[in-house]
mmCIF file of C-alpha atoms and ligand atoms in Angstrom:
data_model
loop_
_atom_site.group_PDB
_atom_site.id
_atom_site.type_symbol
_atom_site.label_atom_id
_atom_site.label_comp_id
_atom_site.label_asym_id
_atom_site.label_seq_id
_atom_site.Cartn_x
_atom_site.Cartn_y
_atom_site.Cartn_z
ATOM 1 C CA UNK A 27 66.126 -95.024 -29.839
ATOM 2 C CA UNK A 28 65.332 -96.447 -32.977
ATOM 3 C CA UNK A 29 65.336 -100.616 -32.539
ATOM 4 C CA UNK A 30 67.438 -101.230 -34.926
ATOM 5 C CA UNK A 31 69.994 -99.144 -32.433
ATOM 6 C CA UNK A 32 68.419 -100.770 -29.447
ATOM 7 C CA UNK A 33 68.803 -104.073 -30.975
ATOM 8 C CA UNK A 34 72.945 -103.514 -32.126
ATOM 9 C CA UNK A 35 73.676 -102.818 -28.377
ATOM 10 C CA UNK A 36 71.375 -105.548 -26.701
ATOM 11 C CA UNK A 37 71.379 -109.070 -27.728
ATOM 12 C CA UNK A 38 67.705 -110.869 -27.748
ATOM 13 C CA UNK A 39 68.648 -112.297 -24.467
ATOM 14 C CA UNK A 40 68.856 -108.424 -23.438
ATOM 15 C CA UNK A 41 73.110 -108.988 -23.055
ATOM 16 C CA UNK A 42 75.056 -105.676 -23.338
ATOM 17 C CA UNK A 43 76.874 -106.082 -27.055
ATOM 18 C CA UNK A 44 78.100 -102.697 -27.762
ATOM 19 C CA UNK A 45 78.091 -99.414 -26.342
ATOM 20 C CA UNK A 46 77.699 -96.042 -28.897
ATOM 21 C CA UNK A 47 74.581 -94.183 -26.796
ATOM 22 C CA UNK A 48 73.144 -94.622 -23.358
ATOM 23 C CA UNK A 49 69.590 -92.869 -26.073
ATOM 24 C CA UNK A 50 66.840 -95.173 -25.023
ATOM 25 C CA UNK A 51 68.702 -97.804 -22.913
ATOM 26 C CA UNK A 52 66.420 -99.472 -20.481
ATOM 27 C CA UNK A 53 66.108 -98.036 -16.991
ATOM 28 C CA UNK A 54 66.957 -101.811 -16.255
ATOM 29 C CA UNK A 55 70.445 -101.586 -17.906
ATOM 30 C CA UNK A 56 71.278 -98.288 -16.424
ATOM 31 C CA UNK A 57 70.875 -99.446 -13.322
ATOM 32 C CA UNK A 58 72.516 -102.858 -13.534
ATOM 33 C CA UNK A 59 75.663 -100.687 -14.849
ATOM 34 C CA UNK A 60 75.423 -98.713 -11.921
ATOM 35 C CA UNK A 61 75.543 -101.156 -9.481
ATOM 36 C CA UNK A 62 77.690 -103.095 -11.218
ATOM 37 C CA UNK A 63 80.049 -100.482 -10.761
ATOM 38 C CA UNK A 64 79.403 -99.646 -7.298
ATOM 39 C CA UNK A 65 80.161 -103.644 -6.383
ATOM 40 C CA UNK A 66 83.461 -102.972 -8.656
ATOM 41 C CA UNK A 67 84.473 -100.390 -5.989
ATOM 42 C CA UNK A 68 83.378 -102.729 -2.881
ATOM 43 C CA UNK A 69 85.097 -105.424 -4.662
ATOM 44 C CA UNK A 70 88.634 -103.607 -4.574
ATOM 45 C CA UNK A 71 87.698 -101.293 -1.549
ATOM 46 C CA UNK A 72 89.205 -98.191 -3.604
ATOM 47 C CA UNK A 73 92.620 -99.939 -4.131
ATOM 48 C CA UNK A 74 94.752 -100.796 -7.420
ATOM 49 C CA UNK A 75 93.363 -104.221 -7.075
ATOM 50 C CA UNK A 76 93.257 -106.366 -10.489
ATOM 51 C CA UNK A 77 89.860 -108.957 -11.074
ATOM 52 C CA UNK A 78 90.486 -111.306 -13.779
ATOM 53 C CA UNK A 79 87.270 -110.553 -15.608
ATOM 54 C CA UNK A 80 88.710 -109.864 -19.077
ATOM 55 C CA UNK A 81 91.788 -112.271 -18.414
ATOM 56 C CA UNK A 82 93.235 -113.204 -21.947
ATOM 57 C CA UNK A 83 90.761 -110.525 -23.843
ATOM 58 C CA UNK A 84 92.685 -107.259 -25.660
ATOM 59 C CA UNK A 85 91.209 -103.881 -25.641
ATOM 60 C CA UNK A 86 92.322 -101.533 -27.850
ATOM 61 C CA UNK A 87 91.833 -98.214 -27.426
ATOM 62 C CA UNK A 88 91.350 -96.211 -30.789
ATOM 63 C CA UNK A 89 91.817 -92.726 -30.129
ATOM 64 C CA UNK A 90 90.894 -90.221 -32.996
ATOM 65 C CA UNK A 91 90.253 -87.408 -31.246
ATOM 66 C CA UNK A 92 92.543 -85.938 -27.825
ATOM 67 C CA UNK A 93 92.202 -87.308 -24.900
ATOM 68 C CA UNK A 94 93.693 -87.302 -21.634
ATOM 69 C CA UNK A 95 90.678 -88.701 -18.805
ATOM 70 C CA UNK A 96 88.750 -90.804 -20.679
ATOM 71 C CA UNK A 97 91.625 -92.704 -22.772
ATOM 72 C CA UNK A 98 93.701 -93.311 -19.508
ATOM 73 C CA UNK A 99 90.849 -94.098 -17.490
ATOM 74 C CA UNK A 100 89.573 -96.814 -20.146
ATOM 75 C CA UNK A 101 93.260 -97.670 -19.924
ATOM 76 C CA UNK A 102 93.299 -98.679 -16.455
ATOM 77 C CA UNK A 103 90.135 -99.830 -16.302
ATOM 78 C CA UNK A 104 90.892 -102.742 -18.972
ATOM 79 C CA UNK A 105 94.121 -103.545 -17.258
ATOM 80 C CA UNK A 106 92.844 -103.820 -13.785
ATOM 81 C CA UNK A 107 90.408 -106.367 -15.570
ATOM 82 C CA UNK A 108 93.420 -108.028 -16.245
ATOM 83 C CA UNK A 109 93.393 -107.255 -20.327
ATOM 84 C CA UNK A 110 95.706 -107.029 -21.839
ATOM 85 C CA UNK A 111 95.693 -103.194 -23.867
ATOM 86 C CA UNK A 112 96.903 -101.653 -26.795
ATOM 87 C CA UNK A 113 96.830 -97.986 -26.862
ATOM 88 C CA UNK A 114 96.880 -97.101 -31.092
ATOM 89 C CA UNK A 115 98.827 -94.407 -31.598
ATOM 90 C CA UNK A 116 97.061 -92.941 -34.398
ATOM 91 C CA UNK A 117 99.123 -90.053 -35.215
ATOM 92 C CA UNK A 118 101.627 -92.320 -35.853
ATOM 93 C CA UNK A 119 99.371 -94.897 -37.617
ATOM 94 C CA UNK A 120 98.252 -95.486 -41.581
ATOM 95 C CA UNK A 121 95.485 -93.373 -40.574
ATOM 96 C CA UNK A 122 97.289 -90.776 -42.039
ATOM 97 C CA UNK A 123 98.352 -92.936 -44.944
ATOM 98 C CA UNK A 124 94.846 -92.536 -45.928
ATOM 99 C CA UNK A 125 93.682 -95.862 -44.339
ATOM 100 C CA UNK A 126 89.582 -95.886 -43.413
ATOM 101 C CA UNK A 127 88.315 -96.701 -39.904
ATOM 102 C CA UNK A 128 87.004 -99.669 -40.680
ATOM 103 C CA UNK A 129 90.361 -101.046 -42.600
ATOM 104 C CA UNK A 130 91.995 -100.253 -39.310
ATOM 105 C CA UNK A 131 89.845 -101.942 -36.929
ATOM 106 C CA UNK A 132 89.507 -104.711 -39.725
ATOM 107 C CA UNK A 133 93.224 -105.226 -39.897
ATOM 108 C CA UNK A 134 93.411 -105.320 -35.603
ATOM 109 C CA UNK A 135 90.650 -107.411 -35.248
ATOM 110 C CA UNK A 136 92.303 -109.911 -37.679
ATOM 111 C CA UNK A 137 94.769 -110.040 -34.765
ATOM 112 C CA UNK A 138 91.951 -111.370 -32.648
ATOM 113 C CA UNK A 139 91.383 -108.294 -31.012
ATOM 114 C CA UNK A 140 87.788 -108.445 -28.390
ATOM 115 C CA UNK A 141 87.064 -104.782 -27.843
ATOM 116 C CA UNK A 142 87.438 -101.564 -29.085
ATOM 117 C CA UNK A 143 87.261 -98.234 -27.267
ATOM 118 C CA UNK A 144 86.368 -95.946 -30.427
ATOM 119 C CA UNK A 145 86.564 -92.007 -30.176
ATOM 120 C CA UNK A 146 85.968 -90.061 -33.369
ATOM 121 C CA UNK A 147 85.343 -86.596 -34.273
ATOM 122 C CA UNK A 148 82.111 -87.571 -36.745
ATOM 123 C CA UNK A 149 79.195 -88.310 -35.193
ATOM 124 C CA UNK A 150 78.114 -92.099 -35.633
ATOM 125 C CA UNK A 151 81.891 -93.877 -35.909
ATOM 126 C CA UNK A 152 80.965 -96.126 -33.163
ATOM 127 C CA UNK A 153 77.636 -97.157 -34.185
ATOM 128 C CA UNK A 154 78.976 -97.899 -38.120
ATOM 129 C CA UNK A 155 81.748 -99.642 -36.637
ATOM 130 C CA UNK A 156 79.687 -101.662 -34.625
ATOM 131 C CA UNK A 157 77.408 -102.568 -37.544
ATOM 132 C CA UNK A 158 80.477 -103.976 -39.236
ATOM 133 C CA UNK A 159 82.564 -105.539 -36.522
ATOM 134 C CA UNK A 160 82.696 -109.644 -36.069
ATOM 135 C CA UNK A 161 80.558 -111.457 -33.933
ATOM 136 C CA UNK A 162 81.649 -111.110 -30.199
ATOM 137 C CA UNK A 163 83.692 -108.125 -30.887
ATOM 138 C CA UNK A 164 82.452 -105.121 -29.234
ATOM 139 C CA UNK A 165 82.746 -101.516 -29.424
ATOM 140 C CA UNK A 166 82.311 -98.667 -26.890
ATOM 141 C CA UNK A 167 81.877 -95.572 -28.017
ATOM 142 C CA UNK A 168 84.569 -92.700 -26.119
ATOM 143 C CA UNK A 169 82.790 -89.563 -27.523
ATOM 144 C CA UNK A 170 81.672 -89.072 -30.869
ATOM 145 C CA UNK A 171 81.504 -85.331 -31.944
ATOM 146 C CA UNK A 172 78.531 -83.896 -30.510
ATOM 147 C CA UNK A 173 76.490 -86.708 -30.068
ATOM 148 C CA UNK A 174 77.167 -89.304 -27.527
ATOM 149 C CA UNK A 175 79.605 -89.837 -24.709
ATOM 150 C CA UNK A 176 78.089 -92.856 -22.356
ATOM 151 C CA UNK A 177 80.559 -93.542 -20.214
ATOM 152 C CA UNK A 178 80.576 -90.014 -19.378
ATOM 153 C CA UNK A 179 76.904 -90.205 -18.895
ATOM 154 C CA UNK A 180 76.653 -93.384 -16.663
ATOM 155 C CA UNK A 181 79.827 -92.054 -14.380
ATOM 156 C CA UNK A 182 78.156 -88.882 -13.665
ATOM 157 C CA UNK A 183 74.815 -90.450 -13.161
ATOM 158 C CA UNK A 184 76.859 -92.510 -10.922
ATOM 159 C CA UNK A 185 78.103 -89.808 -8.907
ATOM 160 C CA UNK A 186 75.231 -88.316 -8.826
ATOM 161 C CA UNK A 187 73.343 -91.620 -6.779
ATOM 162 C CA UNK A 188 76.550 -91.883 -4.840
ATOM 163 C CA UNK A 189 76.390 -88.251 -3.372
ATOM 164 C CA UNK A 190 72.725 -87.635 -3.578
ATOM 165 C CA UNK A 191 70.919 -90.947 -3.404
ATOM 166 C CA UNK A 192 69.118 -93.291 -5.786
ATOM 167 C CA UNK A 193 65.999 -91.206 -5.779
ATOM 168 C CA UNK A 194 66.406 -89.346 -8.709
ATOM 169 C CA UNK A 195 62.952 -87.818 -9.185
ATOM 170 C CA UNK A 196 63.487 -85.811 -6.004
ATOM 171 C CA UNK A 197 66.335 -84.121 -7.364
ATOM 172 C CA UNK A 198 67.216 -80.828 -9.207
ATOM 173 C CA UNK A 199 70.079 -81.128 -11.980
ATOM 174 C CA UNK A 200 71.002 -78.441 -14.025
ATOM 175 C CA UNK A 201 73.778 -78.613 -17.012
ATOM 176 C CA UNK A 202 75.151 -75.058 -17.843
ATOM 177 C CA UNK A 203 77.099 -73.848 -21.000
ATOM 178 C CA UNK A 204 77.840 -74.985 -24.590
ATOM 179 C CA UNK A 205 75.183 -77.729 -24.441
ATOM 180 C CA UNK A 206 75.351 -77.510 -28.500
ATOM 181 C CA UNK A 207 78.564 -79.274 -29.210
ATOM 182 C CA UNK A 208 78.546 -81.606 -26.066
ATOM 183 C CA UNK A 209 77.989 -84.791 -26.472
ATOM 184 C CA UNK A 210 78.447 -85.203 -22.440
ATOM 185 C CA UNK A 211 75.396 -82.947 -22.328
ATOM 186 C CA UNK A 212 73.540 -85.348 -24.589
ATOM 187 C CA UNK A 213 74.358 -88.931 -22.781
ATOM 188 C CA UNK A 214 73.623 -87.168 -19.686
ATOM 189 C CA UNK A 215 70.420 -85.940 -20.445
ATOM 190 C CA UNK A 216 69.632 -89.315 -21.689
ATOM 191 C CA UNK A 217 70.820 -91.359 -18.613
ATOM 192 C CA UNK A 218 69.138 -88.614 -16.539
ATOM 193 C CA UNK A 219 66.045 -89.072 -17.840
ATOM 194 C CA UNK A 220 65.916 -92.368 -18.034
ATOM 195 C CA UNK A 221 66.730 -92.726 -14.316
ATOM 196 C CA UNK A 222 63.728 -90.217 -13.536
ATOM 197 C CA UNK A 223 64.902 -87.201 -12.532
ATOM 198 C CA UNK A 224 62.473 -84.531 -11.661
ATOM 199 C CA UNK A 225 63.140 -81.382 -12.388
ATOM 200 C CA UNK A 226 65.706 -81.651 -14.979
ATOM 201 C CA UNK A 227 67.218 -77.730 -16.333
ATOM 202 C CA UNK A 228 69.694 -76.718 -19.008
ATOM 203 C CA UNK A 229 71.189 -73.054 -19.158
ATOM 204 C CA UNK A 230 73.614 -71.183 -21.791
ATOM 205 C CA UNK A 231 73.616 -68.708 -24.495
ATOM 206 C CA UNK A 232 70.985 -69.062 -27.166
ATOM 207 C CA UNK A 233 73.198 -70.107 -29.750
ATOM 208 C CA UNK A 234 74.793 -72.866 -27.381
ATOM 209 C CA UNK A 235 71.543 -74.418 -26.859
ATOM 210 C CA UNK A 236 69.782 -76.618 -29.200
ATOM 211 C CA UNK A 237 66.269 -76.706 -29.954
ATOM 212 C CA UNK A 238 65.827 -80.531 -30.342
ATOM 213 C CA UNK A 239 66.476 -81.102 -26.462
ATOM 214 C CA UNK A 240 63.104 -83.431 -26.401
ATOM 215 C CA UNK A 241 60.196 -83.268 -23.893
ATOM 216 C CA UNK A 242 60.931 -82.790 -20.356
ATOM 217 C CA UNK A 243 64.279 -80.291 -20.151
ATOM 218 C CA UNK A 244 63.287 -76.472 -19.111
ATOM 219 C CA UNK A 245 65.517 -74.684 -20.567
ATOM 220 C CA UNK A 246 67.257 -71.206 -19.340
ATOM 221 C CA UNK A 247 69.375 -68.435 -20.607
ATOM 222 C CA UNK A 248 69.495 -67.098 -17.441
ATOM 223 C CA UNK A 249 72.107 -68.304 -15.246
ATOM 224 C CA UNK A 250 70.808 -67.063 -11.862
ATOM 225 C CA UNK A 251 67.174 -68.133 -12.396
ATOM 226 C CA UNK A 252 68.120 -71.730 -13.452
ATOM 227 C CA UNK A 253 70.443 -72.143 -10.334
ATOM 228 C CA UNK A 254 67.572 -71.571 -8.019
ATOM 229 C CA UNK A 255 67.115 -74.577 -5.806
ATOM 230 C CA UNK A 256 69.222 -77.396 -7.402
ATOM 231 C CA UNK A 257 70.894 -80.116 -6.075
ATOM 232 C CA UNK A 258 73.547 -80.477 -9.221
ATOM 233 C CA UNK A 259 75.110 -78.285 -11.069
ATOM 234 C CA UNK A 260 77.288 -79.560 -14.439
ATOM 235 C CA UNK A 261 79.764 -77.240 -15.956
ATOM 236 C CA UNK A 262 80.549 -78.053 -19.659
ATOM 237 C CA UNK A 263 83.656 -76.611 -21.068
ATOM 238 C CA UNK A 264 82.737 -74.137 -24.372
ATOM 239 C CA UNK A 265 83.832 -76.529 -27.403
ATOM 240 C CA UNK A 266 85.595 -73.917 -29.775
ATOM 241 C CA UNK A 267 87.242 -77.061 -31.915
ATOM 242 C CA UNK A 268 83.053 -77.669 -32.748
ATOM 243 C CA UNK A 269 82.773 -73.701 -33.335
ATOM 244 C CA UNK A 270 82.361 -72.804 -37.059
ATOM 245 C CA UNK A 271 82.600 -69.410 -35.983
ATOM 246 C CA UNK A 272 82.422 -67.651 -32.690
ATOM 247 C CA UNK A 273 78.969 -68.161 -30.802
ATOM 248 C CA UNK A 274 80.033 -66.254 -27.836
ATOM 249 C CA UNK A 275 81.553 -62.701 -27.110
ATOM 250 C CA UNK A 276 84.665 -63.196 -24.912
ATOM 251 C CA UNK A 277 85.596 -65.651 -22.839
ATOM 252 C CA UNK A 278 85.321 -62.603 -20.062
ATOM 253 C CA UNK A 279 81.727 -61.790 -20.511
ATOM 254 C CA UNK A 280 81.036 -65.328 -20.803
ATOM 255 C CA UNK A 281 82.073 -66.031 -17.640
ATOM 256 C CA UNK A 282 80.223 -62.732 -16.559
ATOM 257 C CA UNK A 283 76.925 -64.445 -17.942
ATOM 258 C CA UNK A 284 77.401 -68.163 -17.388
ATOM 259 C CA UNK A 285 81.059 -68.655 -14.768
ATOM 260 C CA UNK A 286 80.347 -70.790 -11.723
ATOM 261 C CA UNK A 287 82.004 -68.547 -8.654
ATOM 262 C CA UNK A 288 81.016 -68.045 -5.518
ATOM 263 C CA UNK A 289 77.785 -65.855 -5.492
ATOM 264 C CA UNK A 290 76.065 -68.066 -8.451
ATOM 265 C CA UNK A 291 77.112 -71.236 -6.690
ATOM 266 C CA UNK A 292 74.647 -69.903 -3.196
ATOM 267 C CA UNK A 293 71.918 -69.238 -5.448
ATOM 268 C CA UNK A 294 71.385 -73.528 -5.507
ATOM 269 C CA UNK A 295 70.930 -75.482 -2.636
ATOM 270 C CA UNK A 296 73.356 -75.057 0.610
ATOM 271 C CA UNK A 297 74.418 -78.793 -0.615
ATOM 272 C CA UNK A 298 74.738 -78.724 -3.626
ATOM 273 C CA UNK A 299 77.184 -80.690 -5.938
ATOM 274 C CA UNK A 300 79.042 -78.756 -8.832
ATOM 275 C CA UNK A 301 80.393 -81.474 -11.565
ATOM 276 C CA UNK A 302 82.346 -80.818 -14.383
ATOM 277 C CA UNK A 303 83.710 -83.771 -16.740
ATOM 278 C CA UNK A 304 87.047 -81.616 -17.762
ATOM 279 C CA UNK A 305 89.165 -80.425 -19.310
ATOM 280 C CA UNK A 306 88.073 -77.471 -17.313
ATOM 281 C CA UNK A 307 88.763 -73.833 -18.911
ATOM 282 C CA UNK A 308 89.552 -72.074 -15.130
ATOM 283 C CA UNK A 309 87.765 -68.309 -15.573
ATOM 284 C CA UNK A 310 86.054 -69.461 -18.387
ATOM 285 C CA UNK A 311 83.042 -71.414 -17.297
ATOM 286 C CA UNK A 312 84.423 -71.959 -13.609
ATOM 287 C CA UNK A 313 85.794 -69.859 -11.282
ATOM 288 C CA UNK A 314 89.120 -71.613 -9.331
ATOM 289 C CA UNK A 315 87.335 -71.522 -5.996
ATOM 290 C CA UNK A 316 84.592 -73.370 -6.604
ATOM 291 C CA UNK A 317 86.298 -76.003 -8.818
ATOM 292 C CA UNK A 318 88.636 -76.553 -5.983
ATOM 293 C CA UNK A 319 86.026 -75.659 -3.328
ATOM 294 C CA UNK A 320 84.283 -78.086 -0.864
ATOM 295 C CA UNK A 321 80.845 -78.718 -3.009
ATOM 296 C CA UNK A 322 83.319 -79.511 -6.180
ATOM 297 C CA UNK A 323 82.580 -83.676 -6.813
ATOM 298 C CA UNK A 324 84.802 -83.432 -10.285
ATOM 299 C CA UNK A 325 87.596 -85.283 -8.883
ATOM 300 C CA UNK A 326 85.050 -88.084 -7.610
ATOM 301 C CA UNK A 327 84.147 -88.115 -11.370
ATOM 302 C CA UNK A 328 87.387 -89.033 -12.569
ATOM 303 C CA UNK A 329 87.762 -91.584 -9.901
ATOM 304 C CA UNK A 330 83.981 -92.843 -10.364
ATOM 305 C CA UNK A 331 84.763 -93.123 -14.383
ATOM 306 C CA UNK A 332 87.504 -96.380 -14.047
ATOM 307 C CA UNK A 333 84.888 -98.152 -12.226
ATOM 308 C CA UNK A 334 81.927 -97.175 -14.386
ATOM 309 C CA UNK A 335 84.012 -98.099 -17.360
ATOM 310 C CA UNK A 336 85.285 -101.773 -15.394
ATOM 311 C CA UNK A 337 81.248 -102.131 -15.379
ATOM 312 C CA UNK A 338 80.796 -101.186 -18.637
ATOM 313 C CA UNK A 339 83.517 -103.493 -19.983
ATOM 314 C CA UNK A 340 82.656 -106.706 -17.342
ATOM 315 C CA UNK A 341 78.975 -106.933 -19.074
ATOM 316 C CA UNK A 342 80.392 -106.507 -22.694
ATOM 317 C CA UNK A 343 81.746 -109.798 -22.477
ATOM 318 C CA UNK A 344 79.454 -111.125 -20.616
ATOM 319 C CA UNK A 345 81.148 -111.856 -16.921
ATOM 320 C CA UNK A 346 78.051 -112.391 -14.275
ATOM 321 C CA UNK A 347 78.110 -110.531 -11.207
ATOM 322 C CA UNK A 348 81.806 -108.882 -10.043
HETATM 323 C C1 LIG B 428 84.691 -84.253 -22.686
HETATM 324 C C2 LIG B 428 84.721 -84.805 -24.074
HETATM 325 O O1 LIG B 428 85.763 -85.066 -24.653
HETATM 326 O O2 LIG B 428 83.624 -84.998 -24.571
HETATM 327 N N1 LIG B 428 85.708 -84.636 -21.864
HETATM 328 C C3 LIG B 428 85.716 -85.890 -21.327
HETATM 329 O O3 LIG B 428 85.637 -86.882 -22.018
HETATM 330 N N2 LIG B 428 85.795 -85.992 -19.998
HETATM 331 C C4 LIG B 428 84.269 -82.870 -22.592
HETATM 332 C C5 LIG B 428 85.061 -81.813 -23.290
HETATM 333 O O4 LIG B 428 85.910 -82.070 -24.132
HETATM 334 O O5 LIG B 428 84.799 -80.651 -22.975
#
């Protein structure tokens, strides 16, 4: 990460600011997120249970893109933090009057608004917004075209330790499919690394796989070979809204070539974990059975994201341990 970036999301005394990439945050941070959100869980023992951490803060969530996980899990998150949390409807909004980004958040910030939940379709909303915001306002970024997703990233790095253990350099994780448009693909392989994992894989079509994956990734095209012996296995949904034109044949022989059923899913290890951070396209990338099948954590990610983002959210405004 360029330090300029590093320095936008971490103040000098190394205080979370902003989040827009989890690219080149310290192991350090990672980690504290983690187990910030693992005490989150202990804390309310799995129940609707409201901490008073952001008591008299606002979030507002500004949704540019759709959404159904992530916004509603941010949602609860904030308001079991005891926020209080405006959802802006921006198909209803001056947005399409022709209003910029910034003139929006500028005019809700002017009604002393503490954090924004940004999702955008261009790459790099977040992080401009975040240049321009007030002091002690802070922005996470909620997916930005292809490039970053973090909370993504962090709650499947979390679900990861919480099913396979903290010793990531033992493991195996391979991410499968349209790694080109997915910006889940890209916070993951950034948190992944980061936390050390070993024998990190990524497998699709040629044209759905980029060529600036950076030092470290083996990369497959085919599916069979890069299932052997893995402890994870990500599904990522084929992103046709990113698609200038079609990159793949049919949605029949791609799930010949790169579906998760039964057979492919034996190939990795007996316990294996098979993630996927939805929406899922059932037949597509995933066969039914195995999304719905005992070794299928995706649910666990859902539930895993409203604490991860609680974390996330806690150390932007700076509340000590949960
Ligand atoms: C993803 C996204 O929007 O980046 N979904 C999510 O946030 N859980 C992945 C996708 O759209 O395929």
């Amino acid at each position: 990460m360029a330090a300029d970036l590093r320095a936008l999301q971490l103040g000098d005394d190394g205080r979370l600011r902003h989040l827009v990439t989890l690219d080149g945050l310290p192991k350090a941070v990672l980690v504290d997120l983690l187990d910030t959100a693992a005490a989150i869980a202990a804390a309310t023992g799995g129940k609707v249970k409201k901490l008073p951490v952001l008591r008299g803060r606002t979030v507002v969530n500004l949704f540019f893109e759709p959404s159904t996980r992530t916004r509603t899990s941010f949602e609860l998150a904030a308001s079991r933090l005891s926020a209080d949390v405006v959802n802006f409807d921006v198909a209803n909004s001056s947005t399409t009057k022709g209003e910029s980004v910034l003139d929006t958040l500028r005019t809700l910030e002017a009604m002393h608004c503490d954090l924004f939940v940004v999702r955008h379709k261009e790459n790099g909303t977040p992080e401009y917004l975040a240049r321009h915001v007030r002091d002690g306002v802070s922005i996470v970024n909620a997916g930005d075209g292809n490039n970053a997703h973090p909370t993504q990233g962090l709650l499947d790095a979390y679900t990861i330790r919480a099913h396979k253990g903290a010793d990531f350099q033992r493991l195996g994780v391979l991410l499968v499919g349209d790694i080109l448009h997915s910006r889940v693909a890209r916070s993951n392989l950034h948190a992944l690394r980061t936390l050390g994992v070993g024998d990190l894989r990524v497998c699709g079509p040629r044209a759905l796989l980029p060529t600036d994956l950076g030092a470290g990734v083996q990369v497959f095209e085919d599916f069979d070979r890069a299932l052997r012996g893995v402890d994870v296995v990500m599904m990522l949904r084929l992103q046709k809204e990113r698609m200038q034109e079609a990159l793949v044949p049919s949605e029949a022989e791609y799930f010949r070539q790169y579906g998760l059923d039964a057979r492919r899913l034996s190939l990795a290890r007996p316990d294996a974990i098979v993630m996927h951070p939805g929406p899922m396209n059932r037949g597509v990338e995933i066969a039914s059975d195995v999304a719905d099948g005992p070794q299928s954590v995706i649910l666990d990610q859902v539930s895993n994201g409203l604490v991860v983002r609680m974390a996330v959210m806690a150390r932007l405004v700076g509340a000590g341990p949960v």
